[in-house]
PDB file of C-alpha atoms in Angstrom:
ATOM      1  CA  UNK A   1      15.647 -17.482   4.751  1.00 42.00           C
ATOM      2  CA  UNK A   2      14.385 -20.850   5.097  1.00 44.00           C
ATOM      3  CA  UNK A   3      11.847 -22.788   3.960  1.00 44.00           C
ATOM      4  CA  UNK A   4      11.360 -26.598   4.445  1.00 47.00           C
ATOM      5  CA  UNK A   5      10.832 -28.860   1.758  1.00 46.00           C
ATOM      6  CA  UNK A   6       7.775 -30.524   3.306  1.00 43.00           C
ATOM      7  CA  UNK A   7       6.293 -26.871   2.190  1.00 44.00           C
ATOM      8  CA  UNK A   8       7.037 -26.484  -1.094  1.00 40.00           C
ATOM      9  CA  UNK A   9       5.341 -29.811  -1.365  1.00 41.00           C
ATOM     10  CA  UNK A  10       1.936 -28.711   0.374  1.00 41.00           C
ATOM     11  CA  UNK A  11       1.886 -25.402  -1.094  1.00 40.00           C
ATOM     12  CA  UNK A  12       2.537 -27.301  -4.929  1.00 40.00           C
ATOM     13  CA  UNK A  13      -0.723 -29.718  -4.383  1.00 38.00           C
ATOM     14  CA  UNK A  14      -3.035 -26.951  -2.839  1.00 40.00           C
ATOM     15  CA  UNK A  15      -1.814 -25.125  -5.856  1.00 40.00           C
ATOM     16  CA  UNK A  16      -2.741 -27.867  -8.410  1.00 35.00           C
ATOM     17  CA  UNK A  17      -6.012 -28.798  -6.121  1.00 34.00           C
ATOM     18  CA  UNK A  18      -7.361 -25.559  -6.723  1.00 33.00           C
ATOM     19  CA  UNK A  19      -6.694 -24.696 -10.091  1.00 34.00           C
ATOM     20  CA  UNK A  20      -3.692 -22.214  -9.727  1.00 35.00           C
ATOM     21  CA  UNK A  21      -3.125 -20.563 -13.076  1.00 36.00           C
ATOM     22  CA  UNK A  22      -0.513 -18.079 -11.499  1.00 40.00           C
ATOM     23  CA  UNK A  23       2.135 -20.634  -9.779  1.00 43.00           C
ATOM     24  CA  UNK A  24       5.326 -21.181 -11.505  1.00 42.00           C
ATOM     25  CA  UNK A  25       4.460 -17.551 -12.944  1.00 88.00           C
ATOM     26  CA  UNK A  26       7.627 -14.903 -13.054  1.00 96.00           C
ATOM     27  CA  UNK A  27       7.490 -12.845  -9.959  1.00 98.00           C
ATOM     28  CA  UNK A  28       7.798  -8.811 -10.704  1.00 98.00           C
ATOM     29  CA  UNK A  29       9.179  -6.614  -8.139  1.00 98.00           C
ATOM     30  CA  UNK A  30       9.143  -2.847  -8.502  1.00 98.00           C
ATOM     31  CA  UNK A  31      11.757  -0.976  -6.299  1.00 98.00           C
ATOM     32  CA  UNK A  32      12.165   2.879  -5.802  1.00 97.00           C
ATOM     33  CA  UNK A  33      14.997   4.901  -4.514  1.00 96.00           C
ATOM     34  CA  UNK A  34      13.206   5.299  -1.138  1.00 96.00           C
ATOM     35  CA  UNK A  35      13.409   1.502  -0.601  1.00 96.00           C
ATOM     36  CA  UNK A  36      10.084   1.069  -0.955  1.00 97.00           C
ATOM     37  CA  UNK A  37       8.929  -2.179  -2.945  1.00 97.00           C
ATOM     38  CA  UNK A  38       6.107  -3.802  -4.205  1.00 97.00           C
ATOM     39  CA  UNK A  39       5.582  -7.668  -4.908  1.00 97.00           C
ATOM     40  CA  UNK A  40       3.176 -10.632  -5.398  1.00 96.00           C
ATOM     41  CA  UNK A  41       2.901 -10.786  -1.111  1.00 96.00           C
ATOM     42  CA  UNK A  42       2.357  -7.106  -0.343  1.00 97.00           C
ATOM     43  CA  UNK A  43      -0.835  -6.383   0.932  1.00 96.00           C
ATOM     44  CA  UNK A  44      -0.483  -2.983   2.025  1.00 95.00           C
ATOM     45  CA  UNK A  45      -3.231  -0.772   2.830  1.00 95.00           C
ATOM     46  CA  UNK A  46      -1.893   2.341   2.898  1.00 97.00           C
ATOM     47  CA  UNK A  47       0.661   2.915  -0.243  1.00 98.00           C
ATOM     48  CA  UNK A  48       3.629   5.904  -0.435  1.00 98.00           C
ATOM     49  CA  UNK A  49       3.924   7.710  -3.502  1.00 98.00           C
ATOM     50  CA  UNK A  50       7.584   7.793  -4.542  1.00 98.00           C
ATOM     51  CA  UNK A  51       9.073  11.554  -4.177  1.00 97.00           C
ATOM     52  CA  UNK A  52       6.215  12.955  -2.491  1.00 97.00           C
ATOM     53  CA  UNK A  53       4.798  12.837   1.096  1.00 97.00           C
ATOM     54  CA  UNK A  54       1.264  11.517  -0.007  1.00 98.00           C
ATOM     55  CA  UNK A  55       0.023   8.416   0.189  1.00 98.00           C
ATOM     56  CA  UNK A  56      -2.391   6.390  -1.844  1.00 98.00           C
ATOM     57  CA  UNK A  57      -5.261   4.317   0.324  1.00 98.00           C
ATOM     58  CA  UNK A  58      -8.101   2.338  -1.103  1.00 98.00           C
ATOM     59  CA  UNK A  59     -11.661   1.366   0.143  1.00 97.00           C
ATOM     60  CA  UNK A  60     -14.281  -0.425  -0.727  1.00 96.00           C
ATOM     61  CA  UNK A  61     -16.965   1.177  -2.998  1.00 93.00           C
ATOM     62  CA  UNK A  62     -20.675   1.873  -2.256  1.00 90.00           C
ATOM     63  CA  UNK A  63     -21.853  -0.697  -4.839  1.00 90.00           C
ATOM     64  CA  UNK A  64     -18.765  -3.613  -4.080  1.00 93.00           C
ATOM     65  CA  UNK A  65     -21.021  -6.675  -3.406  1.00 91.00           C
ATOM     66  CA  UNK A  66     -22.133  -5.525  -7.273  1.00 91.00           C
ATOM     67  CA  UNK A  67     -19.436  -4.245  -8.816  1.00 91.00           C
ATOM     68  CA  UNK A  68     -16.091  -5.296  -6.496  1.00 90.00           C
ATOM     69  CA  UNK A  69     -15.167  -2.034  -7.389  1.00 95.00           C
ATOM     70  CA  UNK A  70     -12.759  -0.113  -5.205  1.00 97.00           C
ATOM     71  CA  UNK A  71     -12.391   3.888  -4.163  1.00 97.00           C
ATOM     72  CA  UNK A  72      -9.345   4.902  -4.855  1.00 98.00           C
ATOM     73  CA  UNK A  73      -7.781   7.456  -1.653  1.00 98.00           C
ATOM     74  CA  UNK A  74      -5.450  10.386  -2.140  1.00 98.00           C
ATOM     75  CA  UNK A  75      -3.914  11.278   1.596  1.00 98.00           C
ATOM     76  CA  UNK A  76      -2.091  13.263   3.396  1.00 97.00           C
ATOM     77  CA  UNK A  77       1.138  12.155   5.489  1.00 97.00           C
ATOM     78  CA  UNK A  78      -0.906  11.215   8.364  1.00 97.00           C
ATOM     79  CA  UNK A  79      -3.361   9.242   6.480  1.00 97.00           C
ATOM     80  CA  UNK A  80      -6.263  11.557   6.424  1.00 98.00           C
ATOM     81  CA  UNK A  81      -8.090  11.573   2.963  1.00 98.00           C
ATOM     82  CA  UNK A  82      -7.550  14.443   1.139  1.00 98.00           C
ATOM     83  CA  UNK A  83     -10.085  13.119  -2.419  1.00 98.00           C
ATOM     84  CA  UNK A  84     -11.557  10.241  -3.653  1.00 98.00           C
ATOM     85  CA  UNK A  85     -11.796   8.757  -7.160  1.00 98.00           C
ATOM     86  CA  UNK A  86     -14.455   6.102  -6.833  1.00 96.00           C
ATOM     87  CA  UNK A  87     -14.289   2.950  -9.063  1.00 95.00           C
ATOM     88  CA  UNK A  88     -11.001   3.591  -9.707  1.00 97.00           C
ATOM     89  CA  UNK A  89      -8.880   2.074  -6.857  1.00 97.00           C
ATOM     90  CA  UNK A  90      -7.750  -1.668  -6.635  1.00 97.00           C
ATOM     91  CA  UNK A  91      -5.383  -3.265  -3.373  1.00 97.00           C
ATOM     92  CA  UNK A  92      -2.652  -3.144  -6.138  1.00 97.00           C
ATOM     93  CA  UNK A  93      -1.434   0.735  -6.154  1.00 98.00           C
ATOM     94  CA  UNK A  94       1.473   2.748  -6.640  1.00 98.00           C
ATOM     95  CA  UNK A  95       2.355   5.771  -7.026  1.00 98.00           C
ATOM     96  CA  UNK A  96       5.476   8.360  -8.055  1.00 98.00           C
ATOM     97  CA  UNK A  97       5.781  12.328  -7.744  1.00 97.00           C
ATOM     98  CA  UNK A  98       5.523  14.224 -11.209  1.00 97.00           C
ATOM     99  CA  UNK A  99       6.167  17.847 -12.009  1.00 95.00           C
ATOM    100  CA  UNK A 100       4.571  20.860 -10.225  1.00 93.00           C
ATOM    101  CA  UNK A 101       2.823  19.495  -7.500  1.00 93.00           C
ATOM    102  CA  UNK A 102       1.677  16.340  -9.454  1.00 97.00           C
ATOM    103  CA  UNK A 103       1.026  12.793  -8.981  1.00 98.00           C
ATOM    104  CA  UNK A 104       0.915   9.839 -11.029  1.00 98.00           C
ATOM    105  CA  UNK A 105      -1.260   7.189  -9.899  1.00 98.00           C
ATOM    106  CA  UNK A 106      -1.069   3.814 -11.138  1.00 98.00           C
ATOM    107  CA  UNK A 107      -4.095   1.237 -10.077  1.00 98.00           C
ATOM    108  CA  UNK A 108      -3.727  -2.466 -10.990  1.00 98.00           C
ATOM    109  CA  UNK A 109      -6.243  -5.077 -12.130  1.00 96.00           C
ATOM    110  CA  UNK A 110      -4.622  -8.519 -11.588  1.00 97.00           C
ATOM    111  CA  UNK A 111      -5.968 -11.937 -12.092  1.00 95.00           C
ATOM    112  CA  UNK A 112      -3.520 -13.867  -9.105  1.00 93.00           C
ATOM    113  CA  UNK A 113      -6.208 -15.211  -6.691  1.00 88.00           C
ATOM    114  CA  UNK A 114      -3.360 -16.592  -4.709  1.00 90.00           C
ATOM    115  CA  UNK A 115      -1.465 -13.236  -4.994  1.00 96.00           C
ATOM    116  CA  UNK A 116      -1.775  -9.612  -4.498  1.00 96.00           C
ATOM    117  CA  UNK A 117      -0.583  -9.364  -8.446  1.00 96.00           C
ATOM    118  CA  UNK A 118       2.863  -8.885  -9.973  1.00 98.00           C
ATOM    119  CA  UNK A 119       3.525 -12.630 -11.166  1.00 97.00           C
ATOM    120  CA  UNK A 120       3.326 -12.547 -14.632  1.00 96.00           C
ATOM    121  CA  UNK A 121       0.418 -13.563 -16.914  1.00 94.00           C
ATOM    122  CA  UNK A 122      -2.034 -11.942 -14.567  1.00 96.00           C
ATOM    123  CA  UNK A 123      -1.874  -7.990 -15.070  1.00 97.00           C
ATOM    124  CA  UNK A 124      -5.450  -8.015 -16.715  1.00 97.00           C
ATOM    125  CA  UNK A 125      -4.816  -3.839 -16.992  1.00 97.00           C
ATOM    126  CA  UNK A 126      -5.329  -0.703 -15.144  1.00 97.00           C
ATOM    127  CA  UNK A 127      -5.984   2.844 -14.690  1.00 98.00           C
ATOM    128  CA  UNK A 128      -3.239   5.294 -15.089  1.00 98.00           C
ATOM    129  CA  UNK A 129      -3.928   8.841 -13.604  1.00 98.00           C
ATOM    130  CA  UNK A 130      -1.877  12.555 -13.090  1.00 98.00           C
ATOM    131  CA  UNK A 131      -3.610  13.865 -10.633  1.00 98.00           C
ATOM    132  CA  UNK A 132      -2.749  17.657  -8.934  1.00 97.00           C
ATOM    133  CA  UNK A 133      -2.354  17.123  -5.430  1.00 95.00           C
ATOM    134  CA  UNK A 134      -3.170  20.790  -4.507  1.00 94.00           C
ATOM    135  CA  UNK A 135      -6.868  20.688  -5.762  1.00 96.00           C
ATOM    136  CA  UNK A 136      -7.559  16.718  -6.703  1.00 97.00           C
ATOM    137  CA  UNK A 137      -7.797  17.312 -10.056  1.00 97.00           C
ATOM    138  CA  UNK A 138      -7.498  14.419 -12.468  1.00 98.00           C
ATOM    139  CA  UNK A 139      -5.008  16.001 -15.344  1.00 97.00           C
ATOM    140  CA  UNK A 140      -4.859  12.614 -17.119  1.00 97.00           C
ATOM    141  CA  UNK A 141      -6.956   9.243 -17.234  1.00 98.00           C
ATOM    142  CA  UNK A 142      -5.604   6.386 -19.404  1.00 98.00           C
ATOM    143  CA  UNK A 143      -6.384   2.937 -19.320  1.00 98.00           C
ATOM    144  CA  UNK A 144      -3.939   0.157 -19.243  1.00 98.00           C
ATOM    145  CA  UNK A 145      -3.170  -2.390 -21.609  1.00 97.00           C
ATOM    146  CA  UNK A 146      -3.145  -6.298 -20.678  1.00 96.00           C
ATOM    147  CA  UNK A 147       0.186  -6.853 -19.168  1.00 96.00           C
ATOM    148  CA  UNK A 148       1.505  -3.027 -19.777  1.00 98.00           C
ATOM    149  CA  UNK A 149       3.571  -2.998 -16.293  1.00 98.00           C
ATOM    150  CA  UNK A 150       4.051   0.716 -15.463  1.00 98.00           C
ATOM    151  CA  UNK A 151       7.283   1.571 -13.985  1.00 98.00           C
ATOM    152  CA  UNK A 152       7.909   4.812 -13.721  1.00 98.00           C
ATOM    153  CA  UNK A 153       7.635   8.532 -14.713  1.00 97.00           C
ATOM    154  CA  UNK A 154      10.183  10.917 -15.817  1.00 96.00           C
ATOM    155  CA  UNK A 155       8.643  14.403 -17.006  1.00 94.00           C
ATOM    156  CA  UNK A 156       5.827  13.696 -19.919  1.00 95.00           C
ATOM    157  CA  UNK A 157       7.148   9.995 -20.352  1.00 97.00           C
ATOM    158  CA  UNK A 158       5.982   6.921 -18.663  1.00 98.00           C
ATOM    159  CA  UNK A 159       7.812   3.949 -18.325  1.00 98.00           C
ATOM    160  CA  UNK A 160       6.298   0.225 -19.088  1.00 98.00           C
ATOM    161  CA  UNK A 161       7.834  -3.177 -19.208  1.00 98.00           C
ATOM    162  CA  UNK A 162       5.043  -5.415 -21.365  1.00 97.00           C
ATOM    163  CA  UNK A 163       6.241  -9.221 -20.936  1.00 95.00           C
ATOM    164  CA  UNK A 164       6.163 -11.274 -24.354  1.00 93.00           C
ATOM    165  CA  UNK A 165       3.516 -13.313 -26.005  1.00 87.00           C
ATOM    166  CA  UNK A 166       4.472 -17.068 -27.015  1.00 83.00           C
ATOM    167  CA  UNK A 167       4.159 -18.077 -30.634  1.00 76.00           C
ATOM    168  CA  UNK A 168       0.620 -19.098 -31.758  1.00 77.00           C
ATOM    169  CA  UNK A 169      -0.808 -21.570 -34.426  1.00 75.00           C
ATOM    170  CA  UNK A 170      -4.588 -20.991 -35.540  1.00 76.00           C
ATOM    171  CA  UNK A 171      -6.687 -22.364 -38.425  1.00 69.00           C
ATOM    172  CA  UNK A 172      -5.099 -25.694 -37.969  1.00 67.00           C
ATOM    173  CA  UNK A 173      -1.805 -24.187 -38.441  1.00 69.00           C
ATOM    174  CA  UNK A 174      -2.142 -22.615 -41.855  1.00 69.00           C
ATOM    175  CA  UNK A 175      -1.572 -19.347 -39.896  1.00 71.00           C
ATOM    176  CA  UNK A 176       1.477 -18.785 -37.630  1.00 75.00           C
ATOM    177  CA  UNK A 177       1.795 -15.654 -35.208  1.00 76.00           C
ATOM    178  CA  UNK A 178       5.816 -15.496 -34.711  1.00 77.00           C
ATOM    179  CA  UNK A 179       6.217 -14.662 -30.319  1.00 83.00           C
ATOM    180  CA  UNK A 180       6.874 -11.089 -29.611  1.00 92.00           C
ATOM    181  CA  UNK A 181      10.079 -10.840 -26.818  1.00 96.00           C
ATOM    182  CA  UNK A 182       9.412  -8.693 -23.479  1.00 97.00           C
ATOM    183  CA  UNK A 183      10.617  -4.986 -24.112  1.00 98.00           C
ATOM    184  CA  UNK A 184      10.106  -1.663 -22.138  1.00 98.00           C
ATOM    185  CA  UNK A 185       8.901   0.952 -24.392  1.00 98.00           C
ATOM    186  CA  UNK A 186       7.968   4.328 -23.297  1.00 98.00           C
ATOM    187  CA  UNK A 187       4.445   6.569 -24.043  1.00 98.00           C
ATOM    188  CA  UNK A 188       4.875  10.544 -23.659  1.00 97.00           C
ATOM    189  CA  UNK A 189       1.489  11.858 -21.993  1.00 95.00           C
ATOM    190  CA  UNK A 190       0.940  14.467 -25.370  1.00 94.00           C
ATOM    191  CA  UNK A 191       1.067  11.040 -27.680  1.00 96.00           C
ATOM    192  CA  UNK A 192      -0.542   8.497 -25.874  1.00 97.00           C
ATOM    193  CA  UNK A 193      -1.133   6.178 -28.366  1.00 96.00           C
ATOM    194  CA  UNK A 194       2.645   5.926 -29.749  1.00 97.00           C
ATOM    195  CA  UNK A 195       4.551   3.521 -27.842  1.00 97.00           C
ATOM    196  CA  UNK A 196       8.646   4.214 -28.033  1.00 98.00           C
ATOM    197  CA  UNK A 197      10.732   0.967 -27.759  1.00 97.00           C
ATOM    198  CA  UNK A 198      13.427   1.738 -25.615  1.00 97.00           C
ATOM    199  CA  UNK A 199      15.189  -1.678 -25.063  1.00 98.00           C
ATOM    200  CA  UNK A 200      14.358  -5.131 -26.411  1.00 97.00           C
ATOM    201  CA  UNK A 201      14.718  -8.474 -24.228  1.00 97.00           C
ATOM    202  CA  UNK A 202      15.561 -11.448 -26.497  1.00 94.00           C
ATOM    203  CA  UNK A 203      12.684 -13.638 -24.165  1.00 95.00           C
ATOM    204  CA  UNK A 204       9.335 -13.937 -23.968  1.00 95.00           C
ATOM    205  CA  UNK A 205       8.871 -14.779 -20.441  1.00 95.00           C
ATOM    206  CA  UNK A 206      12.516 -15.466 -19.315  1.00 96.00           C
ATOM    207  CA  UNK A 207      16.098 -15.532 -20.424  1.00 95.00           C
ATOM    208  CA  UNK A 208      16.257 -19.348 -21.741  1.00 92.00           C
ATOM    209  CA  UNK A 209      20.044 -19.020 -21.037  1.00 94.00           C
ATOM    210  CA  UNK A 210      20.340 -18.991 -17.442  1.00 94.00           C
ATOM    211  CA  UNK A 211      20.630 -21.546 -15.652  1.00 88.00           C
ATOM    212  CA  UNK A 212      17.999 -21.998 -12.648  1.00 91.00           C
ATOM    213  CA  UNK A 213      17.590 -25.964 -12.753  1.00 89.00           C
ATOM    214  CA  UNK A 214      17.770 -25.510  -8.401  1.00 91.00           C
ATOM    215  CA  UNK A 215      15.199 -22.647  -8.554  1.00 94.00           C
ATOM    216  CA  UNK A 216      11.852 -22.954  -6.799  1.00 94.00           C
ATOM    217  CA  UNK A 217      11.154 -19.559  -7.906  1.00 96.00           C
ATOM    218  CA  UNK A 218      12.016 -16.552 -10.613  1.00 97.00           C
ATOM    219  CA  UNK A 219      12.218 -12.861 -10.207  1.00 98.00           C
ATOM    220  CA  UNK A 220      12.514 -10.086 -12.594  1.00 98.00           C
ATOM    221  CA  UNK A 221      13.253  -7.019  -9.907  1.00 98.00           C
ATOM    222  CA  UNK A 222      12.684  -3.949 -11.311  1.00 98.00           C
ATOM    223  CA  UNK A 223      15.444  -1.428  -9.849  1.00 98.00           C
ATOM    224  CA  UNK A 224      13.699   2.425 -10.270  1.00 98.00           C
ATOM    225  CA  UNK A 225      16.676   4.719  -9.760  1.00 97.00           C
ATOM    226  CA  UNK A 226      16.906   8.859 -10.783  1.00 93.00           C
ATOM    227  CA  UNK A 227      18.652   7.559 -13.936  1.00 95.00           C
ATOM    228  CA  UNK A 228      18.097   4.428 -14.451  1.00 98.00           C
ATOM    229  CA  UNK A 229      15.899   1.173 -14.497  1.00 98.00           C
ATOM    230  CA  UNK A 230      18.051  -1.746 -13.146  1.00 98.00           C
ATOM    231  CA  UNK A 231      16.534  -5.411 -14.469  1.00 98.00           C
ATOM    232  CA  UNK A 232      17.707  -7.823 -12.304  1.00 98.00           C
ATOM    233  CA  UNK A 233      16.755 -11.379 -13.071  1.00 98.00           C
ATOM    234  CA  UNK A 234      16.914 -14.128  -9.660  1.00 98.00           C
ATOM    235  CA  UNK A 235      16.246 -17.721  -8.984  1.00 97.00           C
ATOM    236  CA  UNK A 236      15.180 -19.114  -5.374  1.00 97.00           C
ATOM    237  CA  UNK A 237      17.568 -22.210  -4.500  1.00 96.00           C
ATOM    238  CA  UNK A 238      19.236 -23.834  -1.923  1.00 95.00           C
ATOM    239  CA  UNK A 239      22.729 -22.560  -1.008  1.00 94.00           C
ATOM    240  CA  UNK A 240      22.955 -24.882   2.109  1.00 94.00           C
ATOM    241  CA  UNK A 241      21.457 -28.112   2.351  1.00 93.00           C
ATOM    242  CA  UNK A 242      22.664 -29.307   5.481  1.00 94.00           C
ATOM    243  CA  UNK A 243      21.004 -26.112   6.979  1.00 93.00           C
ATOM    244  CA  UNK A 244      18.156 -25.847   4.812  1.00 95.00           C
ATOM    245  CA  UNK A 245      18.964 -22.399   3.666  1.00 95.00           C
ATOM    246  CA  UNK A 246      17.286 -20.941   0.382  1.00 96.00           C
ATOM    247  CA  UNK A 247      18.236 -17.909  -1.363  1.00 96.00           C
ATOM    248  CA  UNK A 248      17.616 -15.118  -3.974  1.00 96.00           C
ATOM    249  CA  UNK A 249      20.700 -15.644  -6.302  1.00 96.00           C
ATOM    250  CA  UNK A 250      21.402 -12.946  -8.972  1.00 97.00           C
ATOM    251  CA  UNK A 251      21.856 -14.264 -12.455  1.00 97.00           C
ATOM    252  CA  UNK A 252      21.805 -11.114 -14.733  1.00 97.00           C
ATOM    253  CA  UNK A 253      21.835  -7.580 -14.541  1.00 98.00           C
ATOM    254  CA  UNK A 254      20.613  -5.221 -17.725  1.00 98.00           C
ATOM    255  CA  UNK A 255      21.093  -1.515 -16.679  1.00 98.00           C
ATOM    256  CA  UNK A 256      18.908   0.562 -18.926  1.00 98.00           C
ATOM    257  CA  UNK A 257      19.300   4.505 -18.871  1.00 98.00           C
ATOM    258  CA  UNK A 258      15.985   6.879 -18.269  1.00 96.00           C
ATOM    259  CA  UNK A 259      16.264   8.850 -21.283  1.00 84.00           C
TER     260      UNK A 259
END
């Protein structure tokens, strides 16, 4: 993949013309088994739910020009609606089988106005649902927390990665909040309001460590396999001057069981 210098340059200045809170931002990918993959540039309409052969759709709601609310879609394989959720869709959705005939629905709010979402610093929250795809039937509503990524599902459990929050000074600094490292923590659907840690990053944002002094661009690709959660951290850089060429180079792998 190429892209010419000349366009990094224009796309930096329109960036810093407008106001761009979101570039330089970490970009999140989340990857399933199926190959399916969702990133800051995907701007599908129609959504697959992971392990299941329905599909999640979005439109806009009766009130939008008031609200920008969305409806949220369940469908069938061919696309036809089977129910509707209104005020509870967004253009950022995804989706993974659970157990018995259940879905669980996850709809984004992100604040990326140059983006469809996943860079980081802009998940603003969402709206998790279980939903029973024989009758429509909502079995579980929860709301998102700011920057509580959802990953996955494995029986009652959910999955999450929540970046970190930098250190903060207030009062003049006569108080001092210490920075809280990115982790991915679990919350069972019976005990919502416990979070279980299940691994612990030692960054807030990014590993300080590695060394992208080339990169244009960082990625933290979430891997979703049956038994595991691959993190795979990547910079954007050139590999070939003479030819212009730019690439995703790997620079750590954490492999974290689902268990």
């Amino acid at each position: 993949m190429k892209m010419p210098r000349f366009c990094l340059m224009i796309i930096s200045l329109c960036c810093l013309l407008t106001g761009c809170g979101d570039w330089g931002g970490i970009v999140y990918r989340v990857e399933y088994p199926s190959g399916y993959g969702r990133d800051c540039s995907t701007w599908d309409d129609i959504t697959p739910i992971e392990g299941s052969t329905l599909q999640l759709g979005y439109q806009k709601s009766d009130d939008y020009e008031k609200t920008r609310s969305y409806t949220l879609l369940l469908l069938d394989e061919s696309g036809k609606t089977l129910y509707q959720y209104p005020n509870l869709g967004s253009t950022a959705l995804r989706g993974v089988a659970g157990e018995e005939g259940s879905v669980w629905i996850c709809s984004e709010q992100w604040s990326t106005p140059h983006f469809n979402g996943y860079r980081s610093g802009g998940l603003k929250g969402g709206t998790l649902l279980l939903a029973e795809s024989g009758t429509g039937e909502l079995l579980l509503q929860q709301t998102l927390e700011r920057n509580e990524l959802f990953l996955t599902a494995v029986g009652a459990d959910c999955w999450f990665y929540a970046e970190g929050r930098p250190a903060e000074e207030k009062w003049f600094g006569l108080v001092k909040i210490p920075a809280e490292n990115a982790c991915i923590y679990t919350r069972n659907q019976a005990e919502w309001g416990q979070k279980t840690p299940v691994f612990q990053f030692g960054f807030v944002e990014w590993p300080e460590d590695l060394d992208i002094k080339g990169s244009v661009e960082e990625t933290i690709r979430f891997e979703i396999e049956e038994r595991q959660i691959q993190v795979v951290f990547t910079a954007y850089e050139q590999t070939d001057k003479q030819q212009n060429r730019w690439e995703h180079l790997e620079k750590r792998r954490v492999v974290i069981p689902l268990e």
